Short mmCIF file of C-alpha atoms in Angstrom, two decimals:
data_model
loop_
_atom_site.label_atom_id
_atom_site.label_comp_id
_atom_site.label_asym_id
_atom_site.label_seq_id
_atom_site.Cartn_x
_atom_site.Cartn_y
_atom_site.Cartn_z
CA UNK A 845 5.84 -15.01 9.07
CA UNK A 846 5.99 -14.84 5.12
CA UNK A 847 7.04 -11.68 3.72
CA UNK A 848 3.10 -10.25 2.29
CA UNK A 849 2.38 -9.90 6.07
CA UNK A 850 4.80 -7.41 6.22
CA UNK A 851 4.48 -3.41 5.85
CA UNK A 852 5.65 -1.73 3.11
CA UNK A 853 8.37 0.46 5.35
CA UNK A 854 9.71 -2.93 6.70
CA UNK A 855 9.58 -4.62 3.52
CA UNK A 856 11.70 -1.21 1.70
CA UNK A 857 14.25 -1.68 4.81
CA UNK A 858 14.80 -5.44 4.31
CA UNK A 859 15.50 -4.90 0.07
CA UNK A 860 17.29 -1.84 1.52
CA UNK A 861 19.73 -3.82 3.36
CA UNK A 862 20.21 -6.61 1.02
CA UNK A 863 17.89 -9.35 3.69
CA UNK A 864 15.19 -10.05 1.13
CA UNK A 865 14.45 -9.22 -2.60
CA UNK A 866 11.69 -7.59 -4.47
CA UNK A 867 10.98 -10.91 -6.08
CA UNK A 868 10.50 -12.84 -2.84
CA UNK A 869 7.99 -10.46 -1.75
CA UNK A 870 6.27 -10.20 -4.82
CA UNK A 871 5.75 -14.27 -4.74
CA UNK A 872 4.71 -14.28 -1.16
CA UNK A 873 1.89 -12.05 -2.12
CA UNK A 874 1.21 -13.75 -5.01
CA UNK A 875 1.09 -16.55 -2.91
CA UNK A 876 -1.51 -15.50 -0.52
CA UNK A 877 -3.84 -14.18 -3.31
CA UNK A 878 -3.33 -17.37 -5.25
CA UNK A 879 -4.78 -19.13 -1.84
CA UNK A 880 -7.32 -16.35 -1.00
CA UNK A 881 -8.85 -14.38 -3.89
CA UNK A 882 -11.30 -16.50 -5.27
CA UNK A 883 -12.97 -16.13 -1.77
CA UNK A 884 -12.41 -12.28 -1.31
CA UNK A 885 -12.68 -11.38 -5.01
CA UNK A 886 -10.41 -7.96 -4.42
CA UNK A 887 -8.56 -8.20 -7.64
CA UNK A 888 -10.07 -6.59 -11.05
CA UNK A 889 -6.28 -7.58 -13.22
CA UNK A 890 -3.62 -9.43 -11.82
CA UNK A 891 -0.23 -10.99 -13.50
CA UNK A 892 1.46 -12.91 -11.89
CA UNK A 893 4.01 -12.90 -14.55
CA UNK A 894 4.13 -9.38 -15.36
CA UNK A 895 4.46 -8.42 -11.36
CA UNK A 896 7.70 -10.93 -11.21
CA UNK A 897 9.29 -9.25 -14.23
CA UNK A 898 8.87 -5.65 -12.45
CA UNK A 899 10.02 -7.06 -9.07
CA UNK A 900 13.25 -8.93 -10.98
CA UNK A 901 13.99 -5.44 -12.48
CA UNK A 902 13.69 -3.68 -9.15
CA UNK A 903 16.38 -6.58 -7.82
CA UNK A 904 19.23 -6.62 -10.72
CA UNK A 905 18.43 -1.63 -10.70
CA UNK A 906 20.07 0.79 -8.51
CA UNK A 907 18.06 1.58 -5.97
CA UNK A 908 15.19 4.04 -7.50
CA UNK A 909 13.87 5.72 -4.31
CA UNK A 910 11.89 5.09 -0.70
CA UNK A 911 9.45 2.34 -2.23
CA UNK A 912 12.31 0.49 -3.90
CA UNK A 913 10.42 -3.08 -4.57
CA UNK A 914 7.54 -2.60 -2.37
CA UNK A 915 4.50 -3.96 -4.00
CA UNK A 916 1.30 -1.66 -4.67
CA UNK A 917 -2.11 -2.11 -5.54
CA UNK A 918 -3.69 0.53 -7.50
CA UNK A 919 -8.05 0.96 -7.98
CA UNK A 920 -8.90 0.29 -11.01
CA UNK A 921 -10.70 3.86 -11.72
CA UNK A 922 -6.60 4.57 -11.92
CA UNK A 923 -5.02 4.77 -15.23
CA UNK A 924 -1.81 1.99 -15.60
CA UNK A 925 -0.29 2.20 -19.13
CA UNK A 926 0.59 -1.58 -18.51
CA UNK A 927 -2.39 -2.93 -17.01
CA UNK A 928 -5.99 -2.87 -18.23
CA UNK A 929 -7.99 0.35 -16.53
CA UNK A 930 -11.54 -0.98 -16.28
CA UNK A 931 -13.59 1.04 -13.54
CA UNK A 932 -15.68 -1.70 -12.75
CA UNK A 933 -18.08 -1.17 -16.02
CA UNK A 934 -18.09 -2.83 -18.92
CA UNK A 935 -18.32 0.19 -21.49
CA UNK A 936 -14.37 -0.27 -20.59
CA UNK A 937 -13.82 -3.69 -20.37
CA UNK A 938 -10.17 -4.01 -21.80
CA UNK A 939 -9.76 -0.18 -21.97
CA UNK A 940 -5.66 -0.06 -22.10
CA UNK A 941 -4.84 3.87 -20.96
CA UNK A 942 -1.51 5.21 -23.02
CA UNK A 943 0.13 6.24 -19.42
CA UNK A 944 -0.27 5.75 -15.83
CA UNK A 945 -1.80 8.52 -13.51
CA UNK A 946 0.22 10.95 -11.92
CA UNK A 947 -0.10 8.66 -8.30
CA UNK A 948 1.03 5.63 -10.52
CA UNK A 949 4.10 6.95 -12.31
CA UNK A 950 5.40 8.79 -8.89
CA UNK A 951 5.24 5.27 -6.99
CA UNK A 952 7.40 3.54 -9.70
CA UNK A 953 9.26 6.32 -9.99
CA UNK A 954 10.30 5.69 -6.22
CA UNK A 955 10.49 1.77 -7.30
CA UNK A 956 7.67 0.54 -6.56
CA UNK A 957 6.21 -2.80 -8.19
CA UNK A 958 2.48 -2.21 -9.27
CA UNK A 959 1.18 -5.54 -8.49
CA UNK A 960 -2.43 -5.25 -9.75
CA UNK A 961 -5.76 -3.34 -9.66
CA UNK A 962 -8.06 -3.75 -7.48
CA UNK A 963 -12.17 -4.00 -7.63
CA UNK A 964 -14.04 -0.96 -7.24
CA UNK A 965 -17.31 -0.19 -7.30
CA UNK A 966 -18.71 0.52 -10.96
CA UNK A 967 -16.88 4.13 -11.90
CA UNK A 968 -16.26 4.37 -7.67
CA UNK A 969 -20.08 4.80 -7.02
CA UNK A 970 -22.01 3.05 -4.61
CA UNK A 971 -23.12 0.24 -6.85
CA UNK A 972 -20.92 -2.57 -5.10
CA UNK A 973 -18.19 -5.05 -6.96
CA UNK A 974 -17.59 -8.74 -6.12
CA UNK A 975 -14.97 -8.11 -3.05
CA UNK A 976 -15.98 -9.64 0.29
CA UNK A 977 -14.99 -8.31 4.01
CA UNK A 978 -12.12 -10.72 4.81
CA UNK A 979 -12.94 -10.69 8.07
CA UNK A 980 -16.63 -12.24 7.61
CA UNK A 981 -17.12 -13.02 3.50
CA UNK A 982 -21.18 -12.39 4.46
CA UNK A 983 -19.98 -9.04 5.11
CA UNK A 984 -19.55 -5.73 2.78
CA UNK A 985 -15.98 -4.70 2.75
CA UNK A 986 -17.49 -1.04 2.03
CA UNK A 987 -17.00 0.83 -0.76
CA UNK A 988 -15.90 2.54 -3.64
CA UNK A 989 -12.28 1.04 -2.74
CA UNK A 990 -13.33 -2.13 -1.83
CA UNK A 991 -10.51 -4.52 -3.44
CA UNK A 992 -8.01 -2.01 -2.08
CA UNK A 993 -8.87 -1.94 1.30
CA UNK A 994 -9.39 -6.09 0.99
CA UNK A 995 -6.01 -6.97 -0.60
CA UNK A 996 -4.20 -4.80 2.24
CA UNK A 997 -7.05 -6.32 5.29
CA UNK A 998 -6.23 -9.79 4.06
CA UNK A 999 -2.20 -9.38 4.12
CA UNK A 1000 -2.45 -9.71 -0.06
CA UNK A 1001 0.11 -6.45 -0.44
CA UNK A 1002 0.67 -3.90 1.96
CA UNK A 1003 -0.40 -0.38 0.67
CA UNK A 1004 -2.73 0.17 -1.47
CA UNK A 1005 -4.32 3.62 -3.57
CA UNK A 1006 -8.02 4.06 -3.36
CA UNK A 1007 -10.28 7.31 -3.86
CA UNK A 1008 -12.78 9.12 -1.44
CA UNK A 1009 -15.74 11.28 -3.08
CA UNK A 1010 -17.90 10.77 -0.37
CA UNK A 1011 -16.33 8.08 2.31
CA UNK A 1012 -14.91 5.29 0.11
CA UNK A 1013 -11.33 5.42 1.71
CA UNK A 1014 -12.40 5.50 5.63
CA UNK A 1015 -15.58 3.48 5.37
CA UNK A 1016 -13.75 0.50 3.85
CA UNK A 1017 -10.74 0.63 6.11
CA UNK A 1018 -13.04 1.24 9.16
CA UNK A 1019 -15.01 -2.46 7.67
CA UNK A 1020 -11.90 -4.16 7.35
CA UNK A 1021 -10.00 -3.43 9.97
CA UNK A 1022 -7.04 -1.46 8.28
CA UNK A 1023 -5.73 2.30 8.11
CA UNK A 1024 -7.58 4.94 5.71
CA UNK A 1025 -5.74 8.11 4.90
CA UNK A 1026 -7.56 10.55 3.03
CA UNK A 1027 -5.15 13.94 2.33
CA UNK A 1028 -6.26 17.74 2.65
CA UNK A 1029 -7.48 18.32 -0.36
CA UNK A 1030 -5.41 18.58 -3.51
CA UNK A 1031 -2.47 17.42 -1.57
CA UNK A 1032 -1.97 14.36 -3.92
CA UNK A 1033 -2.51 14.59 -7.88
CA UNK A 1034 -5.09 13.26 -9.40
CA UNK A 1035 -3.98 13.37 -13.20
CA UNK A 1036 -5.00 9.87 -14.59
CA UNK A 1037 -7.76 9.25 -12.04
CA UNK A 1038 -11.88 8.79 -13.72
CA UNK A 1039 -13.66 11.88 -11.83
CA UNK A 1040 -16.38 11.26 -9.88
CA UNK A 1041 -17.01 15.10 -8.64
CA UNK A 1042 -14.31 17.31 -8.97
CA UNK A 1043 -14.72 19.60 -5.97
CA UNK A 1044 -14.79 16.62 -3.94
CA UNK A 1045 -12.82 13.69 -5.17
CA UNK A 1046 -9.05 12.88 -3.17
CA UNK A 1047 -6.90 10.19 -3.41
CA UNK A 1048 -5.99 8.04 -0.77
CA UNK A 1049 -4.00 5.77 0.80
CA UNK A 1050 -4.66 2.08 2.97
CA UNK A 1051 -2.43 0.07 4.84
CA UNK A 1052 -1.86 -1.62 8.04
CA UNK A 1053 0.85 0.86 9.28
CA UNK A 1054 0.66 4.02 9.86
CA UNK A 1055 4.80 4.04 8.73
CA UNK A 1056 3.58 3.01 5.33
CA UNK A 1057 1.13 5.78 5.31
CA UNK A 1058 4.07 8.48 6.14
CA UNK A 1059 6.33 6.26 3.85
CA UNK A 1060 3.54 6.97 0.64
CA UNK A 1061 2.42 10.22 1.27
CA UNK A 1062 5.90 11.31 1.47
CA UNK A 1063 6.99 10.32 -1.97
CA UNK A 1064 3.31 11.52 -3.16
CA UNK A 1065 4.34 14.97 -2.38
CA UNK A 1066 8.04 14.51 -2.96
CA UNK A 1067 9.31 14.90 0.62
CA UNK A 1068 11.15 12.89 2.89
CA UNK A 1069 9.40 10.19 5.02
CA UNK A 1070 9.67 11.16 8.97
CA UNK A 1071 9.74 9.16 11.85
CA UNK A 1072 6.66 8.91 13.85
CA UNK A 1073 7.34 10.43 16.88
CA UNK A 1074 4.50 10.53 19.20
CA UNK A 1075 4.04 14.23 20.56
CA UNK A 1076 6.31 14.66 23.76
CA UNK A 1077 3.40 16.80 25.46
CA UNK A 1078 -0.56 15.19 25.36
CA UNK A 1079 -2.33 16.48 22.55
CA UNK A 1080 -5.20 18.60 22.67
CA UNK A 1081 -8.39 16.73 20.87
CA UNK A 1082 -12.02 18.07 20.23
CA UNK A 1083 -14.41 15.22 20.64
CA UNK A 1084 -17.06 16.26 18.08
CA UNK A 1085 -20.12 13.92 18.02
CA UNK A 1086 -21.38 16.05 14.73
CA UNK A 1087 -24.74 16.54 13.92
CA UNK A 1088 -25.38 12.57 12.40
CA UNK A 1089 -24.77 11.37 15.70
CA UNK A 1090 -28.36 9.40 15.97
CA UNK A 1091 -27.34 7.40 12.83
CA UNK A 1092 -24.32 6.19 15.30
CA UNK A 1093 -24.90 2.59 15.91
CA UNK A 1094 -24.12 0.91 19.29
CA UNK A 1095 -20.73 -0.47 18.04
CA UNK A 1096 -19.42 3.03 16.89
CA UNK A 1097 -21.20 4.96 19.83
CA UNK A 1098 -19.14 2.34 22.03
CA UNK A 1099 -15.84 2.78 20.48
CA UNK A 1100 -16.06 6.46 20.30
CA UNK A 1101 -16.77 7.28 23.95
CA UNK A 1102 -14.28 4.14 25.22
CA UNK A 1103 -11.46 5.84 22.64
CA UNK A 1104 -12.45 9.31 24.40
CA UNK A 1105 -11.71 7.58 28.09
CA UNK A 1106 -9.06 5.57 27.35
CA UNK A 1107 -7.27 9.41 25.84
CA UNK A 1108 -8.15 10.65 28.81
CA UNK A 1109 -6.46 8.10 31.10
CA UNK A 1110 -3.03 8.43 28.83
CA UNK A 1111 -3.21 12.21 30.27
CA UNK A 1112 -4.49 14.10 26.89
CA UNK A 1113 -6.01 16.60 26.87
CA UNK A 1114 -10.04 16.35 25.52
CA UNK A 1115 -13.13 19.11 25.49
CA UNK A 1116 -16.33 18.90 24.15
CA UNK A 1117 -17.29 20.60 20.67
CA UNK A 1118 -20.25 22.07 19.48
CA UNK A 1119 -20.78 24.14 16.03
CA UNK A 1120 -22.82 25.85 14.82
CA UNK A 1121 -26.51 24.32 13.79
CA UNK A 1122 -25.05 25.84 9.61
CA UNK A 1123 -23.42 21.84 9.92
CA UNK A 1124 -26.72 20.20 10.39
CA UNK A 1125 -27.36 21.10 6.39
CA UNK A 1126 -23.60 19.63 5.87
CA UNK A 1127 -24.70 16.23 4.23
CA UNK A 1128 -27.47 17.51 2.26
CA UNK A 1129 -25.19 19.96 0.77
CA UNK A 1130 -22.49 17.44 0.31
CA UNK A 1131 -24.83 14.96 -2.04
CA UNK A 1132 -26.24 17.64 -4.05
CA UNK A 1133 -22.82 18.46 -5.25
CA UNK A 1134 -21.54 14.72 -5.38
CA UNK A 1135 -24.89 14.18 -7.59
CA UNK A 1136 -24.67 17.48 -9.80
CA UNK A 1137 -21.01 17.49 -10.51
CA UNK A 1138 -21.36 13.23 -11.33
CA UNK A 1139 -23.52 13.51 -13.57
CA UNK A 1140 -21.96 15.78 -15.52
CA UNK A 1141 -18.62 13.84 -15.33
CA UNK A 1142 -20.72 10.92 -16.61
CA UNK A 1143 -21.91 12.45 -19.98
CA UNK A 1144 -20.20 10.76 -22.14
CA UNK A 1145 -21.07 7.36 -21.12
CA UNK A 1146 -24.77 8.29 -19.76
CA UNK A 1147 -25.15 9.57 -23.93
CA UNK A 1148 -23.70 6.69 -25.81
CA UNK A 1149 -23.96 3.86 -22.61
CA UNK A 1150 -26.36 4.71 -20.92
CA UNK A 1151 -28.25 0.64 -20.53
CA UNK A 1152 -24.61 -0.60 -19.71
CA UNK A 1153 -24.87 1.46 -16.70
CA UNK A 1154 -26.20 0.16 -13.45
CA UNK A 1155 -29.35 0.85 -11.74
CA UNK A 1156 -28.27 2.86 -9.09
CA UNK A 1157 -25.34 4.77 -11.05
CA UNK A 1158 -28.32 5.28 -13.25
CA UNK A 1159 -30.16 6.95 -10.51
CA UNK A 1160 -27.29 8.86 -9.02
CA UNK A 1161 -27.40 10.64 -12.45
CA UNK A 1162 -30.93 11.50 -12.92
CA UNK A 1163 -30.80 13.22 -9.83
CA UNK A 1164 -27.48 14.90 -10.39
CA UNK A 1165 -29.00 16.25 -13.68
CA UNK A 1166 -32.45 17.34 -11.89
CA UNK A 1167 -30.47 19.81 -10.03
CA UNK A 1168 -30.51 23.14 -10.84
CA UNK A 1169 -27.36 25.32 -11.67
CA UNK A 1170 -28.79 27.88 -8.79
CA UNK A 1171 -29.30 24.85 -6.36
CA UNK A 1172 -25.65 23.64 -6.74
CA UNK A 1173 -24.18 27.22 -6.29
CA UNK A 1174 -26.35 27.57 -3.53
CA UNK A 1175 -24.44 24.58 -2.10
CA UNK A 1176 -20.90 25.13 -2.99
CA UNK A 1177 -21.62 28.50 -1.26
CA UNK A 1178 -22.88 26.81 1.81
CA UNK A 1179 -19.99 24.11 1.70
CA UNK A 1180 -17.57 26.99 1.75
CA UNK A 1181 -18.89 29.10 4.31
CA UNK A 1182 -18.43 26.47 6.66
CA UNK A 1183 -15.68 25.31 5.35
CA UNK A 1184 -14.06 28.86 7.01
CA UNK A 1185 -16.33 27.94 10.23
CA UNK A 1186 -14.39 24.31 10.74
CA UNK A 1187 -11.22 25.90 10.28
CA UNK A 1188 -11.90 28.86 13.16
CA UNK A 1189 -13.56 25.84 15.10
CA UNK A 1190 -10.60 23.28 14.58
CA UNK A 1191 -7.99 25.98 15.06
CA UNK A 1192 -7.28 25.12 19.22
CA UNK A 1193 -7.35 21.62 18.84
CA UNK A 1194 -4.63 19.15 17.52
CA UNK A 1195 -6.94 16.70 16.36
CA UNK A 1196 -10.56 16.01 17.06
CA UNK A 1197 -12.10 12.95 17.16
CA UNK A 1198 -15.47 11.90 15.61
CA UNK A 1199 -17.33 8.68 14.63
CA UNK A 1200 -15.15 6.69 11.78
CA UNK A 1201 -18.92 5.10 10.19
CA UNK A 1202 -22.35 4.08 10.92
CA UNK A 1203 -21.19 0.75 12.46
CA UNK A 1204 -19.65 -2.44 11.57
CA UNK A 1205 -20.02 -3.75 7.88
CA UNK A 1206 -23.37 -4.31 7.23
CA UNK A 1207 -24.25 -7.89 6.17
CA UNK A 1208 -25.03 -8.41 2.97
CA UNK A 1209 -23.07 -7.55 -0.32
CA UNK A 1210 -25.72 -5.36 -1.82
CA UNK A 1211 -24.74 -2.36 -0.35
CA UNK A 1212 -21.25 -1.21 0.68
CA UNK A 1213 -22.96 0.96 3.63
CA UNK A 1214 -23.37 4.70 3.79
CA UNK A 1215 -20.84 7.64 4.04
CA UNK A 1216 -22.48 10.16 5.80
CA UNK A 1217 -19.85 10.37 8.60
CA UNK A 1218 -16.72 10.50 6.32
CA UNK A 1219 -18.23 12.63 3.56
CA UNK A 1220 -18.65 15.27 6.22
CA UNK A 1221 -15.34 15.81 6.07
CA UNK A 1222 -14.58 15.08 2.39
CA UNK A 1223 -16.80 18.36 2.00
CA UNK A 1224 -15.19 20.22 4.42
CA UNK A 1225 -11.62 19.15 2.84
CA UNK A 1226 -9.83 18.47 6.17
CA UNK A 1227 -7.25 15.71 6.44
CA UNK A 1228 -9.11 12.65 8.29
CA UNK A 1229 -7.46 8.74 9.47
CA UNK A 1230 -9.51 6.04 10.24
CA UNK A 1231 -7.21 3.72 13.17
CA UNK A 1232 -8.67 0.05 13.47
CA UNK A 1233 -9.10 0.35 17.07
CA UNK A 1234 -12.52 -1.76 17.93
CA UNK A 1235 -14.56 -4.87 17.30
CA UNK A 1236 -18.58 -4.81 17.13
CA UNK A 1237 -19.58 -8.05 19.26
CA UNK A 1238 -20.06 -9.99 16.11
CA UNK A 1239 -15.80 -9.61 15.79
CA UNK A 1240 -15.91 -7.35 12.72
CA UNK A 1241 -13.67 -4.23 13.14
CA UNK A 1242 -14.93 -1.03 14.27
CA UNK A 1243 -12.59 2.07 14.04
CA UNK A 1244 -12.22 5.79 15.27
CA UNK A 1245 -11.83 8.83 13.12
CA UNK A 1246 -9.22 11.59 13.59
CA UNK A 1247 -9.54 14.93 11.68
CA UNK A 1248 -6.85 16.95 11.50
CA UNK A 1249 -5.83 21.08 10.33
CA UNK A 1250 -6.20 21.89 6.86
CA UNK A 1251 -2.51 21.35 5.11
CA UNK A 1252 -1.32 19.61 8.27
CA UNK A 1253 -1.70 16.14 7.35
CA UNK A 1254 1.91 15.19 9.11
CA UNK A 1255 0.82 16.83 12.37
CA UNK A 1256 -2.49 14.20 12.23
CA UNK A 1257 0.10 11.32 11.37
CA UNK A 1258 1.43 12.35 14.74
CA UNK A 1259 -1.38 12.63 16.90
CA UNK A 1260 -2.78 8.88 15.27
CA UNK A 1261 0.72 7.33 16.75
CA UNK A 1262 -0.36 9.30 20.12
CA UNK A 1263 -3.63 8.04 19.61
CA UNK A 1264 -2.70 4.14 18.67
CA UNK A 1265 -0.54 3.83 21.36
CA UNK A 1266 -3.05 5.46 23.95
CA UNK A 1267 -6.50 3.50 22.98
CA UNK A 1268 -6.70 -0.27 23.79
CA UNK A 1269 -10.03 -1.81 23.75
CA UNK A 1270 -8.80 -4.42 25.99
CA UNK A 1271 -8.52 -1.67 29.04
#
């Protein structure tokens, strides 16, 4: 095994220990995107010279922190004083930002090596890049994140930051077979990031380890990793089909309700959940605010660049701006209200567990699918994990979602080991 295929706590032990370097890791992944990338396409900026210099640093410093040498990729809607910040438009083709984004200067802080941005979708809207699934290259990796969620999928580097305004953390891990983390909201700071819509955008984590995601989050917040510890008692999980259910296709419907018997043959403890019919108005709610609050992010470039933008940014904004002020109060109010209503309905349960997307990863690279079943709870704020647990009888990936208490992100972290360990679509 060469060192990229590696996870990023594993690789921080070995460095730790003095049984690899910085710099050998660094060239293994450099390696594998050297032999892979012009087929995935997942990198926007990458130097291979630049990377070796940070990762020869790393080698001859004092240990800086818990990432010490670890290689990270970092979406290119995030600012990196050293690296161009592009957003997949050209209005900032070879925009240089003066300093990296909060998320970006904590990392290296904790010694991390930034090893390179990674394609997003144009300004981390649903107008897809040039990344392929790495799994199937006829395949969608998803979307906004889709370099990030490639790179890590294809054993390029082994963490990697993305964003979620609607589902563009979950949706491409759940394509490409990885782990998506997206926070409670707020929990990580997004200083330095482009907004998309500021009451719902989060930064997030994938990886192929849900260590790594402990590892990351931990120096995100400035806490000490912990070890994940299954619970010593079955959890209690709410199996919550939520009210998109019919857009569910056979893969996902498959892996939800085999996830939900294989939990219930480890001895957990499941129950059916049913809210209120308030939810059914969740997504409409959700993309009136994503589409109001966007296009007033967007002003500057829809005013002075607006035929550089494409067609369906374009239309994301005309909507956005043919909302009225009264319609999007109307739906913050609404998003908040039930935002109370998931927390009394969550409250009993340690986790619940709800479709992760649509399906598999579309065909086709003209679309990087939909996001209705992770934007649900991007609205609602809660903590959510996508586990690659499932395959859709084509072989691409199909995953489960767990949704966990508001500010107990570590408790979900928990219940996903549970969770992993429990569900094994071979049984």
């Amino acid at each position: 095994m060469t060192l990229n295929t590696f996870s990023a706590s594993t690789i921080a032990g070995m460095i730790a220990a003095g049984e690899t370097s910085s710099e050998a890791v660094v060239r293994d992944c450099l390696a594998r995107i050297a032999e892979r990338d012009s087929l995935i396409e997942a990198w926007a900026f990458i130097d291979q010279d630049q990377a070796l210099v940070q990762a020869r640093q790393c080698d001859r410093s004092t240990p800086a922190g818990a990432l010490h040498g670890v290689p990270i990729a970092v979406k290119d809607i995030i600012d990196t004083y050293d690296m161009p910040t592009e957003m997949g438009s050209p209005i900032y083709a070879g925009h240089r930002p003066f300093a990296d984004a909060a998320c970006v200067a904590i990392v290296r802080n904790a010694g991390a090596v930034i090893l390179g941005k990674t394609v997003t979708a144009e300004f981390a809207s649903s107008a897809p890049g040039l990344t392929r699934n790495p799994h199937d290259t006829e395949h969608t990796p998803g979307g906004s994140s889709s370099g990030s969620a490639a790179s890590v999928a294809d054993f390029m580097v082994p963490v990697a930051f993305g964003t979620q305004t609607g589902g563009s953390v979950l949706r491409p891990s759940s394509y490409c077979g990885i782990i998506g983390f997206k926070p409670t909201f707020g929990a990580f700071n997004l200083a330095g990031v482009k907004p998309a819509a500021q009451s719902l955008d989060t930064l997030g984590l994938h990886a192929r380890s849900l260590d790594d995601i402990e590892l990351v989050s931990a120096v995100l917040v400035g806490d000490q990793p912990l070890r994940l510890d299954p619970p010593t008692k079955p959890p209690l999980i709410g199996l919550y089909r939520t009210p998109l259910w019919q857009h569910a296709l056979p893969e996902s419907v498959a892996a939800f309700e085999h996830a939900a018997a294989q939990l219930a043959a480890t001895g957990c403890n499941l129950s059916e959940v049913r809210l209120s019919d308030a939810f059914d108005a969740l997504d409409g709610a959700r993309l009136q605010i994503q589409s109001y609050e966007r296009s007033r992010a967007m002003t500057w470039e829809w005013t002075h660049h607006r035929d550089r933008l494409g067609i369906l940014l374009r239309e994301e904004i005309e909507r956005g701006l043919s909302v009225s002020f009264e319609s999007y109060t109307a739906a913050m109010q609404r998003a908040e209200m039930l935002r109370e209503l998931i927390d009394e309905a969550i409250n009993p349960f340690d986790a619940l567990l709800v479709p992760a997307a649509d399906g598999a990863a579309p065909m086709g690279l003209s679309s990087t699918g939909n996001a209705r079943f992770q934007g649900f709870w991007t609205v609602l704020r809660l903590p959510t994990i996508t586990l690659p647990t499932h395959s859709a009888s084509n072989g691409l990936p199909v995953g489960i979602q767990l949704v966990g208490r508001r500010h107990r992100d570590r408790d979900l972290m928990q219940i996903a080991s549970w969770v992993l360990k429990a569900v094994d679509p071979k049984r």
